[in-house]
Amino acid sequence: MLSPMGINSTRLWQLLYAGGLLLLFAALISCTPLVPITGTEVTTTPPPSDQGTLPVTVLDESGNPLEQGVVVRVSNSAQVDDFDNNGLRIASCDQNTQAIAAWASGYEVALRKCNEPNIQLIRLNGHDNVYYSWTSAVGNCINCHAGQVGSTYDELNEWLKSGHARVFDQRYFETMYRGTSLNGGSSPLTQWTLLGGDLTRIPPVVSDGYRGPGFKLDFPEQPGNCAYCHAPAAITPSQVNVDLSTLFPKPGDVRGEGVTCDVCHKVLDVALDSNGFPFVDRPGILSYRFLRPDSGGFTIGPFSNILTRNANAPNDHRLTCSPVFSRSEFCAACHYGKFGNMVIYNSYGEWKQSSFGDNPNEPDYKTCQDCHMSHMKAGEENPPSSRRQACAESDPDFQNFDHNLMSFGMDEGSGKEIPLMIKDAAKVNVKFRYEPDKKNSLNVIVRVRNTKAGHKFPTDSPLRHLILVVDAQDQLGTSLLQVDGERIPNWGGAGKPFMDSLGIRNYGGLPGKIFANLLVEEDTNISPTAAYWNETKYAWVNGEANSDTRLVPGKEDRSDYAFTAPNAGEIRVTVTLVYRFAFFDLIAQKEWWNRSDIIVTSVECKGPPTEPDKIVCKAIE
């Protein structure tokens, strides 16, 4: 049992992650190089390798030639070369619209005019100023990264749509931290009792006025360490836990920008344990190795070929490159979280175990950035991973990093803005079998496969889950009697019909199942729980299987449902896979009315039930 007085020592690393936040990783990349160009289209077709005729010489601080690890680029073009063939060469460089940039490990990026073939690098200052004041995205980054270099490069506005930027705007995080609803109602403080000599939580009384759990309800005297991921700019130089109560409503300074640009663009590397995962006592930005300047602008990025500052002002907005910007380790800091003995957030670990992340030499290897910032298509042939690495002679198609992260956009079906990467991330296949000797039953065999996500689907916050709904009707629209197969449990939605009109359906009791990471609180036996800052465990364990039933990449789930076949006419069976951001009752308690369900995919089948081979299934667009 855990005493609330001991939470600082026993739960230093525990983080409150709001279920509505779609944090997929912490890489806000591409605030990189160098000169404003207008009216110039950036080509993405790479020229033949090493066909350049113009030599470039890169020197160290002492004027000696640098060779190993050097990369040169021509701005606003696909031209790039490293020292793979004993020389650095470019094909051309327009004196009026382009410049040459060079970088080597341990050095700053240097920028020179086209007619200056020698480029001298400055060694990187390894001093990190812990008293550095974070720069505001909307007050600073907006000046160069809001579409000024062509509409294709619009990092600031892309970021503003992401979960990283919406930590305070959407207020889901606030309501989970404070134990309130969006309309301000609050649940009572947690009550404790002595049980066996330990302080134990008393289950809350759930009534019409109950507004769900909250970290500050359970531990009012503790700040928690949520800020290390959700509000990193609020962390003080001492790196101690920050009580976020004073930051609600959203502060108007950089602290209110959530995972703001400057925090990620000061990261030089990530500290990982010997097991390849973040240290459990270094959550969020505590795992980052920062390089913050004492004075002047300084940025770390992936060495893009797009220039955003003046070639004649090399000390304005200095920068360097870090290979971590194209590695999933960057994301691990906030997308792996172990609370007590339970791993709660593990999209990084799930990725490592999948075919996407198990071997960089395999053709299906993809990093978090490949999917969430370059939006590589599942099933398409990948360029070699070496061509997608930051700070290398990489494919120019991977120089434009999308800071939207989840492709937020308008859903044609609902007319609402949703993370479009959720759509069609899984596929549903439906088959039928007629068994007249078994109560004249029609068996519906449903197979669901995670086809696009390189981690479990859904991932991270256990609030997120998928609901599979099987709707079988006769030709008059009357539901067929279910005689076998699973039914959706009541926590899939029951007793609140008004929520149907909000796009949050009451699915409890219908034929189907839920794919979720279902956990239970050890002290109170509450399940499904949303209070992951308390001790939790799997709701059930059966051998190697447990209550984490989410869709594993590439693996198929099969479930069977039997219905009494009608005496005449055709049947219509609709199988729908629904993505839900949080548990039904929690949505009602927190009044998250705009967290509508998302239809991942839906299949409609029609035909004669006694002739299953003639039943035709089509995807519903």
Coordinates of C-alpha atoms in Angstrom, one line a residue:
M1 CA 0.0 0.0 0.0
L2 CA 1.2 3.5 -0.7
S3 CA 1.0 6.4 1.8
P4 CA 0.4 9.7 0.2
M5 CA 3.1 11.2 2.4
G6 CA 5.6 8.9 0.7
I7 CA 4.8 9.7 -2.9
N8 CA 7.9 11.9 -3.6
S9 CA 10.2 9.0 -2.8
T10 CA 8.3 6.1 -4.3
R11 CA 6.8 7.7 -7.4
L12 CA 9.3 10.3 -8.5
W13 CA 8.9 9.4 -12.1
Q14 CA 5.1 8.9 -12.2
L15 CA 3.4 11.1 -14.8
L16 CA -0.2 12.1 -15.3
Y17 CA -1.0 11.7 -19.0
A18 CA -4.4 13.0 -20.0
G19 CA -6.2 10.5 -22.2
G20 CA -7.2 13.0 -24.8
L21 CA -3.7 14.1 -25.6
L22 CA -2.3 12.5 -28.7
L23 CA 1.4 12.6 -27.8
L24 CA 3.1 10.3 -30.1
F25 CA 6.6 11.6 -29.5
A26 CA 8.7 14.7 -28.6
A27 CA 10.5 15.5 -31.9
L28 CA 9.6 18.9 -33.1
I29 CA 12.1 18.9 -35.9
S30 CA 13.1 21.2 -38.8
C31 CA 13.7 24.7 -37.4
T32 CA 16.8 24.5 -39.5
P33 CA 19.0 26.4 -41.9
L34 CA 19.3 29.5 -43.3
V35 CA 18.3 32.2 -46.0
P36 CA 14.9 33.6 -47.0
I37 CA 14.1 32.6 -50.6
T38 CA 11.0 33.9 -52.4
G39 CA 9.6 32.5 -55.6
T40 CA 11.8 29.4 -55.6
E41 CA 10.4 25.9 -55.8
V42 CA 12.3 23.3 -53.9
T43 CA 13.1 20.2 -56.0
T44 CA 12.8 16.8 -54.4
T45 CA 14.4 14.8 -57.2
P46 CA 17.9 13.8 -56.2
P47 CA 20.6 14.2 -58.8
P48 CA 22.9 11.3 -59.6
S49 CA 25.3 10.6 -56.8
D50 CA 28.6 12.4 -56.7
Q51 CA 28.3 13.9 -60.2
G52 CA 29.2 17.4 -59.0
T53 CA 32.1 19.2 -60.7
L54 CA 32.5 22.1 -58.2
P55 CA 34.7 21.1 -55.3
V56 CA 34.0 22.2 -51.7
T57 CA 36.6 22.2 -49.0
V58 CA 35.6 22.1 -45.4
L59 CA 38.1 23.2 -42.7
D60 CA 38.3 22.9 -39.0
E61 CA 39.0 25.8 -36.6
S62 CA 42.8 25.5 -37.3
G63 CA 42.3 25.6 -41.0
N64 CA 43.0 21.9 -41.6
P65 CA 40.8 20.0 -44.0
L66 CA 37.9 18.0 -42.5
E67 CA 36.9 14.8 -44.2
Q68 CA 35.2 12.2 -42.1
G69 CA 31.6 12.8 -41.2
V70 CA 31.3 16.0 -43.3
V71 CA 28.1 16.8 -45.2
V72 CA 27.5 19.7 -47.5
R73 CA 24.2 20.9 -48.9
V74 CA 23.1 23.5 -51.5
S75 CA 20.2 25.4 -50.1
N76 CA 16.8 25.0 -51.6
S77 CA 17.8 22.1 -53.8
A78 CA 18.3 18.4 -53.7
Q79 CA 22.1 18.7 -53.9
V80 CA 23.9 17.0 -51.1
D81 CA 27.2 15.2 -50.7
D82 CA 29.4 13.6 -48.1
F83 CA 32.9 12.2 -48.3
D84 CA 31.9 8.8 -49.6
N85 CA 34.1 9.1 -52.7
N86 CA 37.0 11.0 -51.3
G87 CA 35.7 14.5 -52.0
L88 CA 32.9 17.0 -51.6
R89 CA 31.4 18.2 -54.8
I90 CA 28.3 20.1 -56.0
A91 CA 26.9 20.5 -59.5
S92 CA 25.9 24.1 -59.3
C93 CA 25.0 26.9 -56.9
D94 CA 23.1 30.1 -57.8
Q95 CA 24.8 33.1 -56.4
N96 CA 21.6 35.1 -56.1
T97 CA 19.2 32.5 -54.6
Q98 CA 21.3 29.8 -53.0
A99 CA 24.1 29.2 -50.5
I100 CA 26.3 26.3 -49.4
A101 CA 25.9 24.8 -45.9
A102 CA 28.4 22.4 -44.2
W103 CA 28.3 20.4 -41.0
A104 CA 30.4 17.8 -39.2
S105 CA 29.9 16.0 -35.9
G106 CA 30.9 18.2 -33.0
Y107 CA 30.7 21.4 -35.0
E108 CA 28.1 24.1 -35.8
V109 CA 26.6 24.3 -39.2
A110 CA 28.4 26.9 -41.4
L111 CA 26.9 28.8 -44.2
R112 CA 28.8 30.4 -47.1
K113 CA 28.1 32.1 -50.4
C114 CA 28.4 30.1 -53.6
N115 CA 31.6 31.8 -54.7
E116 CA 33.4 30.9 -51.4
P117 CA 34.5 27.3 -51.9
N118 CA 36.3 27.0 -48.5
I119 CA 34.0 26.6 -45.5
Q120 CA 35.5 26.8 -42.0
L121 CA 33.5 25.2 -39.2
I122 CA 33.3 26.3 -35.6
R123 CA 33.6 23.6 -32.9
L124 CA 30.4 23.1 -30.9
N125 CA 30.4 24.6 -27.4
G126 CA 29.4 21.8 -25.1
H127 CA 28.3 24.0 -22.2
D128 CA 24.6 23.8 -21.4
N129 CA 23.1 26.8 -19.7
V130 CA 20.5 25.5 -17.2
Y131 CA 19.3 29.0 -16.6
Y132 CA 18.3 29.5 -20.2
S133 CA 14.9 31.0 -20.8
W134 CA 12.8 29.0 -23.3
T135 CA 11.8 30.9 -26.4
S136 CA 8.2 31.2 -27.4
A137 CA 7.0 29.5 -30.5
V138 CA 4.2 32.0 -31.3
G139 CA 6.5 34.9 -30.3
N140 CA 9.6 33.9 -32.1
C141 CA 9.5 30.8 -34.3
I142 CA 6.5 32.2 -36.2
N143 CA 8.7 34.8 -37.8
C144 CA 10.4 32.3 -40.1
H145 CA 8.4 29.0 -39.8
A146 CA 4.9 30.0 -40.7
G147 CA 4.9 29.6 -44.5
Q148 CA 7.5 32.2 -45.4
V149 CA 9.5 29.8 -47.4
G150 CA 6.7 28.5 -49.5
S151 CA 3.4 27.0 -48.3
T152 CA 5.0 23.5 -48.1
Y153 CA 7.2 24.6 -45.2
D154 CA 4.8 25.7 -42.5
E155 CA 6.1 24.1 -39.3
L156 CA 4.5 26.5 -36.8
N157 CA 1.0 26.1 -38.1
E158 CA 1.4 22.4 -38.4
W159 CA 2.6 22.2 -34.8
L160 CA -0.4 24.3 -33.6
K161 CA -2.7 21.5 -34.7
S162 CA -0.8 18.8 -32.9
G163 CA -1.4 17.4 -29.4
H164 CA 2.0 18.9 -28.4
A165 CA 0.7 22.4 -28.8
R166 CA -2.8 21.7 -27.4
V167 CA -1.9 20.6 -23.9
F168 CA -3.6 23.6 -22.3
D169 CA -6.0 24.6 -25.1
Q170 CA -8.2 21.5 -25.0
R171 CA -8.1 21.2 -21.1
Y172 CA -8.3 17.4 -21.0
F173 CA -5.0 17.4 -19.2
E174 CA -6.2 20.1 -16.7
T175 CA -9.4 18.1 -15.8
M176 CA -7.4 14.9 -15.1
Y177 CA -4.8 16.8 -13.1
R178 CA -7.3 18.7 -11.0
G179 CA -10.2 16.2 -10.8
T180 CA -12.7 18.6 -12.5
S181 CA -15.0 18.7 -15.5
L182 CA -14.7 21.1 -18.4
N183 CA -17.5 23.1 -16.8
G184 CA -15.6 23.5 -13.5
G185 CA -17.4 20.9 -11.4
S186 CA -15.1 19.0 -9.0
S187 CA -15.0 15.6 -7.4
P188 CA -14.4 15.4 -3.6
L189 CA -10.9 14.9 -2.2
T190 CA -9.9 11.3 -1.8
Q191 CA -10.5 9.7 1.5
W192 CA -8.0 7.4 3.1
T193 CA -8.2 4.7 5.8
L194 CA -5.7 2.7 7.8
L195 CA -5.8 -0.9 6.7
G196 CA -3.2 -3.3 8.1
G197 CA -1.0 -0.4 9.2
D198 CA -1.0 1.2 5.8
L199 CA -3.0 4.2 4.5
T200 CA -5.4 2.9 1.8
R201 CA -7.6 4.8 -0.6
I202 CA -11.4 4.5 -0.1
P203 CA -13.3 4.0 -3.4
P204 CA -15.0 7.3 -4.4
V205 CA -18.7 7.6 -4.2
V206 CA -19.8 7.9 -7.9
S207 CA -22.9 10.1 -8.2
D208 CA -24.3 12.6 -10.6
G209 CA -22.0 15.2 -9.1
Y210 CA -18.8 13.1 -9.4
R211 CA -16.4 14.5 -12.0
G212 CA -14.0 11.7 -12.3
P213 CA -10.5 11.2 -10.9
G214 CA -7.7 13.7 -10.5
F215 CA -4.1 13.5 -9.4
K216 CA -4.6 16.5 -7.0
L217 CA -7.6 14.8 -5.5
D218 CA -5.5 11.8 -4.5
F219 CA -2.4 13.7 -3.6
P220 CA -3.3 17.4 -2.9
E221 CA 0.1 18.1 -1.3
Q222 CA 2.1 16.7 -4.1
P223 CA 2.9 18.4 -7.4
G224 CA 3.3 15.3 -9.4
N225 CA 5.9 15.3 -12.3
C226 CA 3.5 15.7 -15.2
A227 CA 5.3 18.8 -16.4
Y228 CA 8.3 16.9 -17.5
C229 CA 6.4 15.8 -20.6
H230 CA 3.3 18.0 -20.8
A231 CA 4.7 21.4 -19.8
P232 CA 8.4 21.1 -20.1
A233 CA 9.0 24.9 -20.4
A234 CA 7.6 25.2 -16.9
I235 CA 10.4 23.2 -15.4
T236 CA 12.8 25.3 -13.3
P237 CA 16.6 25.1 -13.5
S238 CA 16.6 22.9 -10.4
Q239 CA 14.5 20.4 -12.4
V240 CA 12.3 19.8 -9.3
N241 CA 8.6 18.8 -9.7
V242 CA 6.3 21.6 -10.7
D243 CA 2.8 22.1 -9.3
L244 CA 0.8 22.9 -12.3
S245 CA -2.3 24.2 -10.4
T246 CA -1.1 27.8 -11.0
L247 CA -0.9 27.2 -14.7
F248 CA -4.7 26.8 -15.2
P249 CA -6.2 28.5 -17.1
K250 CA -3.5 28.5 -19.8
P251 CA -0.7 30.9 -19.1
G252 CA 0.0 33.4 -21.8
D253 CA 3.8 32.8 -21.9
V254 CA 5.9 30.0 -23.2
R255 CA 4.9 27.6 -20.4
G256 CA 1.4 27.5 -21.9
E257 CA 2.7 26.3 -25.2
G258 CA 2.9 22.7 -24.1
V259 CA 5.6 20.8 -25.9
T260 CA 7.0 23.9 -27.5
C261 CA 9.4 24.1 -30.4
D262 CA 12.4 25.4 -28.4
V263 CA 12.4 22.6 -25.9
C264 CA 12.9 19.9 -28.6
H265 CA 15.2 22.0 -30.7
K266 CA 17.7 22.2 -27.8
V267 CA 18.1 18.5 -27.5
L268 CA 21.5 17.0 -28.5
D269 CA 20.9 13.5 -27.4
V270 CA 18.8 11.2 -25.2
A271 CA 20.0 9.2 -22.2
L272 CA 18.9 5.6 -22.2
D273 CA 19.4 2.7 -19.7
S274 CA 21.4 -0.4 -20.7
N275 CA 18.1 -2.0 -21.8
G276 CA 17.6 0.6 -24.5
F277 CA 14.7 2.3 -22.5
P278 CA 14.6 5.6 -20.6
F279 CA 15.7 5.5 -17.0
V280 CA 12.6 5.1 -14.9
D281 CA 13.7 8.0 -12.6
R282 CA 14.3 10.4 -15.5
P283 CA 10.9 11.0 -17.0
G284 CA 10.4 13.3 -20.0
I285 CA 12.9 16.0 -20.5
L286 CA 15.1 14.6 -17.6
S287 CA 16.2 12.1 -20.2
Y288 CA 17.4 14.7 -22.6
R289 CA 20.9 16.0 -23.0
F290 CA 20.3 19.7 -23.7
L291 CA 22.6 22.2 -25.3
R292 CA 21.2 25.6 -24.4
P293 CA 23.2 28.8 -25.2
D294 CA 24.4 31.5 -22.8
S295 CA 23.4 34.1 -25.3
G296 CA 22.1 34.5 -28.8
G297 CA 20.0 32.2 -30.9
F298 CA 21.0 28.6 -31.2
T299 CA 19.0 25.7 -32.7
I300 CA 19.5 21.9 -33.1
G301 CA 17.8 20.1 -35.9
P302 CA 18.2 17.5 -38.7
F303 CA 20.2 19.7 -41.2
S304 CA 17.4 20.4 -43.6
N305 CA 18.2 21.9 -47.0
I306 CA 15.7 24.8 -46.5
L307 CA 17.3 28.1 -45.5
T308 CA 15.5 30.6 -43.2
R309 CA 18.2 33.1 -42.3
N310 CA 20.6 35.5 -44.0
A311 CA 23.8 34.1 -45.4
N312 CA 25.5 37.4 -44.5
A313 CA 24.5 37.0 -40.8
P314 CA 26.1 33.7 -39.8
N315 CA 25.8 34.5 -36.0
D316 CA 22.1 35.1 -36.2
H317 CA 20.3 31.8 -35.3
R318 CA 23.3 29.5 -35.1
L319 CA 22.6 25.8 -35.4
T320 CA 24.0 22.3 -35.3
C321 CA 22.7 18.9 -36.3
S322 CA 21.9 15.9 -34.2
P323 CA 21.3 12.4 -35.6
V324 CA 18.7 11.9 -32.7
F325 CA 16.2 13.9 -34.7
S326 CA 15.5 10.9 -37.0
R327 CA 15.7 8.2 -34.3
S328 CA 12.8 6.8 -32.3
E329 CA 14.9 7.2 -29.1
F330 CA 14.0 10.9 -29.3
C331 CA 10.3 10.0 -28.7
A332 CA 11.1 7.4 -25.9
A333 CA 11.5 10.1 -23.3
C334 CA 7.8 10.8 -23.1
H335 CA 6.4 7.7 -24.7
Y336 CA 7.6 5.1 -22.3
G337 CA 6.3 5.4 -18.7
K338 CA 6.5 2.8 -16.0
F339 CA 4.3 3.5 -12.9
G340 CA 5.3 1.2 -10.0
N341 CA 5.4 -2.3 -11.5
M342 CA 3.2 -1.5 -14.4
V343 CA 4.3 -0.1 -17.8
I344 CA 1.5 2.3 -18.7
Y345 CA 2.8 4.1 -21.7
N346 CA 4.9 2.1 -24.1
S347 CA 4.5 3.1 -27.7
Y348 CA 8.3 3.1 -27.9
G349 CA 8.6 -0.4 -26.5
E350 CA 5.8 -1.6 -28.7
W351 CA 7.6 -0.2 -31.7
K352 CA 10.9 -1.9 -30.8
Q353 CA 9.1 -5.2 -30.7
S354 CA 7.4 -4.7 -34.1
S355 CA 8.7 -5.4 -37.5
F356 CA 8.9 -1.6 -37.9
G357 CA 11.6 -1.3 -35.2
D358 CA 13.3 -4.6 -34.7
N359 CA 16.0 -4.3 -37.3
P360 CA 17.2 -1.2 -39.1
N361 CA 18.6 -3.3 -41.9
E362 CA 15.3 -4.7 -42.9
P363 CA 13.3 -3.1 -45.7
D364 CA 10.2 -2.6 -43.5
Y365 CA 12.1 -0.6 -40.9
K366 CA 10.5 2.7 -40.0
T367 CA 11.1 5.1 -37.1
C368 CA 8.5 7.2 -35.3
Q369 CA 9.5 10.2 -37.5
D370 CA 9.1 8.2 -40.7
C371 CA 5.4 7.6 -40.0
H372 CA 4.5 10.7 -38.0
M373 CA 6.5 13.4 -39.6
S374 CA 7.3 12.1 -43.1
H375 CA 4.1 10.0 -43.4
M376 CA 5.5 7.1 -45.2
K377 CA 2.8 4.8 -46.5
A378 CA 2.4 1.3 -45.1
G379 CA 3.2 -1.3 -47.6
E380 CA 5.2 0.9 -49.9
E381 CA 8.8 0.2 -50.6
N382 CA 11.0 2.1 -48.2
P383 CA 14.2 4.0 -49.1
P384 CA 17.0 2.4 -47.1
S385 CA 17.0 3.7 -43.6
S386 CA 20.5 5.2 -44.1
R387 CA 18.9 7.6 -46.6
R388 CA 16.4 8.8 -44.1
Q389 CA 18.9 9.6 -41.3
A390 CA 19.3 13.2 -40.0
C391 CA 22.8 14.7 -40.4
A392 CA 23.6 12.3 -43.3
E393 CA 23.5 12.4 -47.1
S394 CA 19.8 11.7 -46.9
D395 CA 17.0 11.5 -49.3
P396 CA 15.7 15.1 -49.9
D397 CA 12.1 13.7 -49.8
F398 CA 12.7 13.4 -46.0
Q399 CA 13.9 16.9 -45.5
N400 CA 10.4 18.4 -44.9
F401 CA 9.2 17.2 -41.5
D402 CA 5.5 17.5 -40.8
H403 CA 5.0 18.9 -37.3
N404 CA 1.3 18.0 -37.4
L405 CA 2.3 14.5 -36.2
M406 CA -1.1 12.8 -36.6
S407 CA -2.2 14.4 -39.8
F408 CA -5.0 16.4 -38.2
G409 CA -7.6 17.3 -40.8
M410 CA -11.2 17.2 -41.7
D411 CA -13.0 13.8 -41.7
E412 CA -15.3 13.7 -44.7
G413 CA -17.7 11.4 -43.0
S414 CA -18.2 13.4 -39.8
G415 CA -17.2 16.8 -41.0
K416 CA -15.0 17.2 -37.9
E417 CA -11.3 17.7 -37.5
I418 CA -9.7 14.4 -36.4
P419 CA -6.3 12.7 -36.4
L420 CA -6.5 11.2 -39.9
M421 CA -3.8 8.6 -39.2
I422 CA -6.4 6.8 -37.1
K423 CA -8.6 6.2 -40.2
D424 CA -8.0 2.9 -41.9
A425 CA -5.1 2.0 -39.5
A426 CA -6.7 -1.4 -39.1
K427 CA -8.6 -3.6 -41.6
V428 CA -11.7 -5.7 -41.0
N429 CA -12.5 -8.9 -42.9
V430 CA -15.9 -10.6 -42.6
K431 CA -16.9 -14.2 -43.6
F432 CA -20.1 -16.2 -43.0
R433 CA -21.0 -19.8 -42.3
Y434 CA -24.6 -21.1 -42.2
E435 CA -25.4 -24.0 -39.8
P436 CA -29.0 -25.1 -40.1
D437 CA -28.4 -28.0 -37.6
K438 CA -27.3 -25.5 -34.9
K439 CA -30.5 -23.6 -34.2
N440 CA -30.6 -22.3 -37.8
S441 CA -27.6 -20.1 -37.0
L442 CA -25.7 -17.7 -39.2
N443 CA -22.1 -17.4 -38.0
V444 CA -20.3 -14.1 -38.6
I445 CA -16.5 -14.5 -38.5
V446 CA -14.7 -11.2 -38.0
R447 CA -11.0 -10.8 -38.4
V448 CA -9.3 -7.5 -37.4
R449 CA -5.7 -6.7 -38.2
N450 CA -3.5 -3.7 -37.3
T451 CA -2.1 -2.9 -40.8
K452 CA -0.5 0.6 -40.4
A453 CA 0.5 1.4 -36.8
G454 CA 4.0 0.4 -35.9
H455 CA 2.9 -0.1 -32.3
K456 CA -0.2 -1.5 -30.7
F457 CA -3.4 0.2 -31.8
P458 CA -4.4 2.3 -30.0
T459 CA -1.2 3.1 -28.1
D460 CA 0.0 5.0 -25.0
S461 CA -2.8 6.2 -22.8
P462 CA -4.9 3.2 -21.7
L463 CA -7.9 5.5 -21.9
R464 CA -7.9 4.9 -25.6
H465 CA -9.6 1.8 -27.0
L466 CA -11.2 0.3 -30.0
I467 CA -14.8 -1.0 -30.1
L468 CA -15.8 -3.7 -32.6
V469 CA -19.5 -3.5 -33.3
V470 CA -21.4 -6.3 -35.2
D471 CA -24.9 -5.2 -36.3
A472 CA -26.9 -8.0 -38.0
Q473 CA -30.4 -7.2 -39.4
D474 CA -33.0 -8.8 -41.6
Q475 CA -34.4 -7.1 -44.7
L476 CA -36.8 -5.1 -42.6
G477 CA -34.1 -3.7 -40.4
T478 CA -35.0 -5.8 -37.4
S479 CA -31.9 -6.9 -35.4
L480 CA -31.3 -10.7 -35.5
L481 CA -31.2 -12.6 -32.2
Q482 CA -27.6 -13.3 -31.1
V483 CA -27.2 -16.8 -29.9
D484 CA -23.5 -17.0 -29.4
G485 CA -20.4 -14.8 -29.3
E486 CA -19.1 -11.9 -27.2
R487 CA -21.1 -8.8 -26.3
I488 CA -19.6 -5.4 -25.6
P489 CA -19.4 -4.8 -21.9
N490 CA -21.3 -2.0 -20.3
W491 CA -18.2 0.2 -20.0
G492 CA -18.5 0.5 -23.8
G493 CA -21.4 2.8 -23.1
A494 CA -24.7 2.3 -21.4
G495 CA -27.5 4.4 -19.8
K496 CA -26.8 7.7 -21.4
P497 CA -28.7 7.8 -24.7
F498 CA -28.2 11.6 -25.0
M499 CA -24.5 10.9 -25.8
D500 CA -25.4 9.2 -29.0
S501 CA -26.2 12.6 -30.5
L502 CA -22.8 13.8 -29.5
G503 CA -21.1 11.1 -31.6
I504 CA -20.3 8.9 -28.5
R505 CA -22.6 5.9 -28.9
N506 CA -24.0 3.6 -26.2
Y507 CA -22.5 0.3 -27.4
G508 CA -22.8 -1.7 -24.2
G509 CA -24.6 -5.0 -24.6
L510 CA -24.3 -5.1 -28.4
P511 CA -22.6 -7.9 -30.3
G512 CA -18.9 -7.2 -30.5
K513 CA -15.8 -6.7 -28.3
I514 CA -13.3 -4.1 -27.1
F515 CA -9.6 -3.9 -27.7
A516 CA -8.1 -2.1 -24.7
N517 CA -5.3 -2.1 -22.2
L518 CA -7.7 -2.8 -19.3
L519 CA -6.3 -2.0 -15.9
V520 CA -7.6 -2.1 -12.3
E521 CA -6.6 -0.1 -9.3
E522 CA -5.1 -2.4 -6.6
D523 CA -6.4 -0.4 -3.7
T524 CA -10.0 0.3 -4.8
N525 CA -10.6 -2.5 -7.4
I526 CA -11.9 0.2 -9.8
S527 CA -11.8 -1.0 -13.4
P528 CA -11.4 0.4 -16.0
T529 CA -9.3 2.9 -14.1
A530 CA -8.1 6.3 -15.4
A531 CA -6.0 7.1 -12.3
Y532 CA -2.8 5.6 -13.5
W533 CA -0.8 7.5 -10.9
N534 CA -2.1 4.9 -8.4
E535 CA -1.0 1.3 -8.2
T536 CA -2.6 -0.7 -11.0
K537 CA -2.5 -4.1 -12.4
Y538 CA -4.0 -6.0 -15.3
A539 CA -7.7 -6.7 -14.9
W540 CA -7.1 -10.3 -15.6
V541 CA -4.1 -12.6 -16.4
N542 CA -4.5 -16.0 -18.1
G543 CA -1.1 -17.7 -18.6
E544 CA 0.8 -15.4 -21.0
A545 CA -2.3 -13.6 -22.0
N546 CA -3.7 -10.6 -20.0
S547 CA -6.2 -7.8 -20.3
D548 CA -4.1 -5.9 -22.8
T549 CA -6.1 -6.9 -25.9
R550 CA -5.1 -4.1 -28.2
L551 CA -4.2 -4.9 -31.8
V552 CA -0.5 -5.9 -32.2
P553 CA 1.1 -4.8 -35.5
G554 CA 0.6 -7.3 -38.2
K555 CA -1.3 -9.8 -36.0
E556 CA -4.9 -10.8 -36.6
D557 CA -7.7 -11.1 -34.1
R558 CA -10.6 -13.4 -34.8
S559 CA -14.0 -13.4 -33.1
D560 CA -17.1 -15.3 -34.0
Y561 CA -20.8 -14.3 -33.6
A562 CA -23.8 -16.4 -34.2
F563 CA -27.3 -15.1 -35.0
T564 CA -30.6 -16.8 -35.7
A565 CA -31.1 -16.7 -39.5
P566 CA -34.4 -15.2 -40.7
N567 CA -36.9 -17.4 -42.4
A568 CA -36.9 -15.4 -45.6
G569 CA -35.2 -12.5 -47.3
E570 CA -31.6 -11.2 -47.2
I571 CA -29.7 -10.1 -44.2
R572 CA -27.5 -7.0 -43.8
V573 CA -24.5 -7.2 -41.5
T574 CA -22.4 -4.1 -40.7
V575 CA -19.1 -4.5 -38.9
T576 CA -17.6 -1.3 -37.6
L577 CA -14.3 -0.6 -35.8
V578 CA -14.6 2.5 -33.6
Y579 CA -11.8 4.5 -32.0
R580 CA -12.7 6.0 -28.6
F581 CA -10.5 8.6 -26.9
A582 CA -11.5 7.7 -23.3
F583 CA -13.9 5.5 -21.3
F584 CA -17.6 6.3 -21.8
D585 CA -18.3 7.1 -18.2
L586 CA -15.1 9.2 -17.9
I587 CA -16.2 11.3 -20.9
A588 CA -19.5 11.9 -19.2
Q589 CA -17.9 12.8 -15.9
K590 CA -15.4 15.2 -17.4
E591 CA -17.9 16.5 -19.9
W592 CA -15.6 15.9 -22.8
W593 CA -18.4 16.2 -25.2
N594 CA -16.2 17.1 -28.2
R595 CA -14.3 13.8 -28.0
S596 CA -16.5 12.1 -30.5
D597 CA -15.9 8.5 -31.7
I598 CA -13.9 8.0 -34.9
I599 CA -14.9 5.3 -37.4
V600 CA -11.6 3.5 -38.2
T601 CA -13.2 1.3 -40.8
S602 CA -16.6 -0.2 -41.5
V603 CA -17.8 -3.1 -43.8
E604 CA -21.3 -3.8 -44.9
C605 CA -22.4 -7.2 -46.1
K606 CA -25.6 -8.2 -47.8
G607 CA -27.0 -11.5 -49.2
P608 CA -29.0 -14.6 -48.5
P609 CA -28.1 -16.1 -45.0
T610 CA -28.6 -19.7 -46.2
E611 CA -26.1 -19.2 -49.0
P612 CA -23.1 -17.5 -47.3
D613 CA -21.0 -17.7 -50.5
K614 CA -23.4 -15.2 -52.1
I615 CA -23.1 -12.6 -49.3
V616 CA -21.2 -9.7 -50.7
C617 CA -19.2 -7.4 -48.4
K618 CA -18.1 -3.8 -49.3
A619 CA -16.1 -1.2 -47.3
I620 CA -18.2 1.8 -46.3
E621 CA -16.4 4.9 -47.5

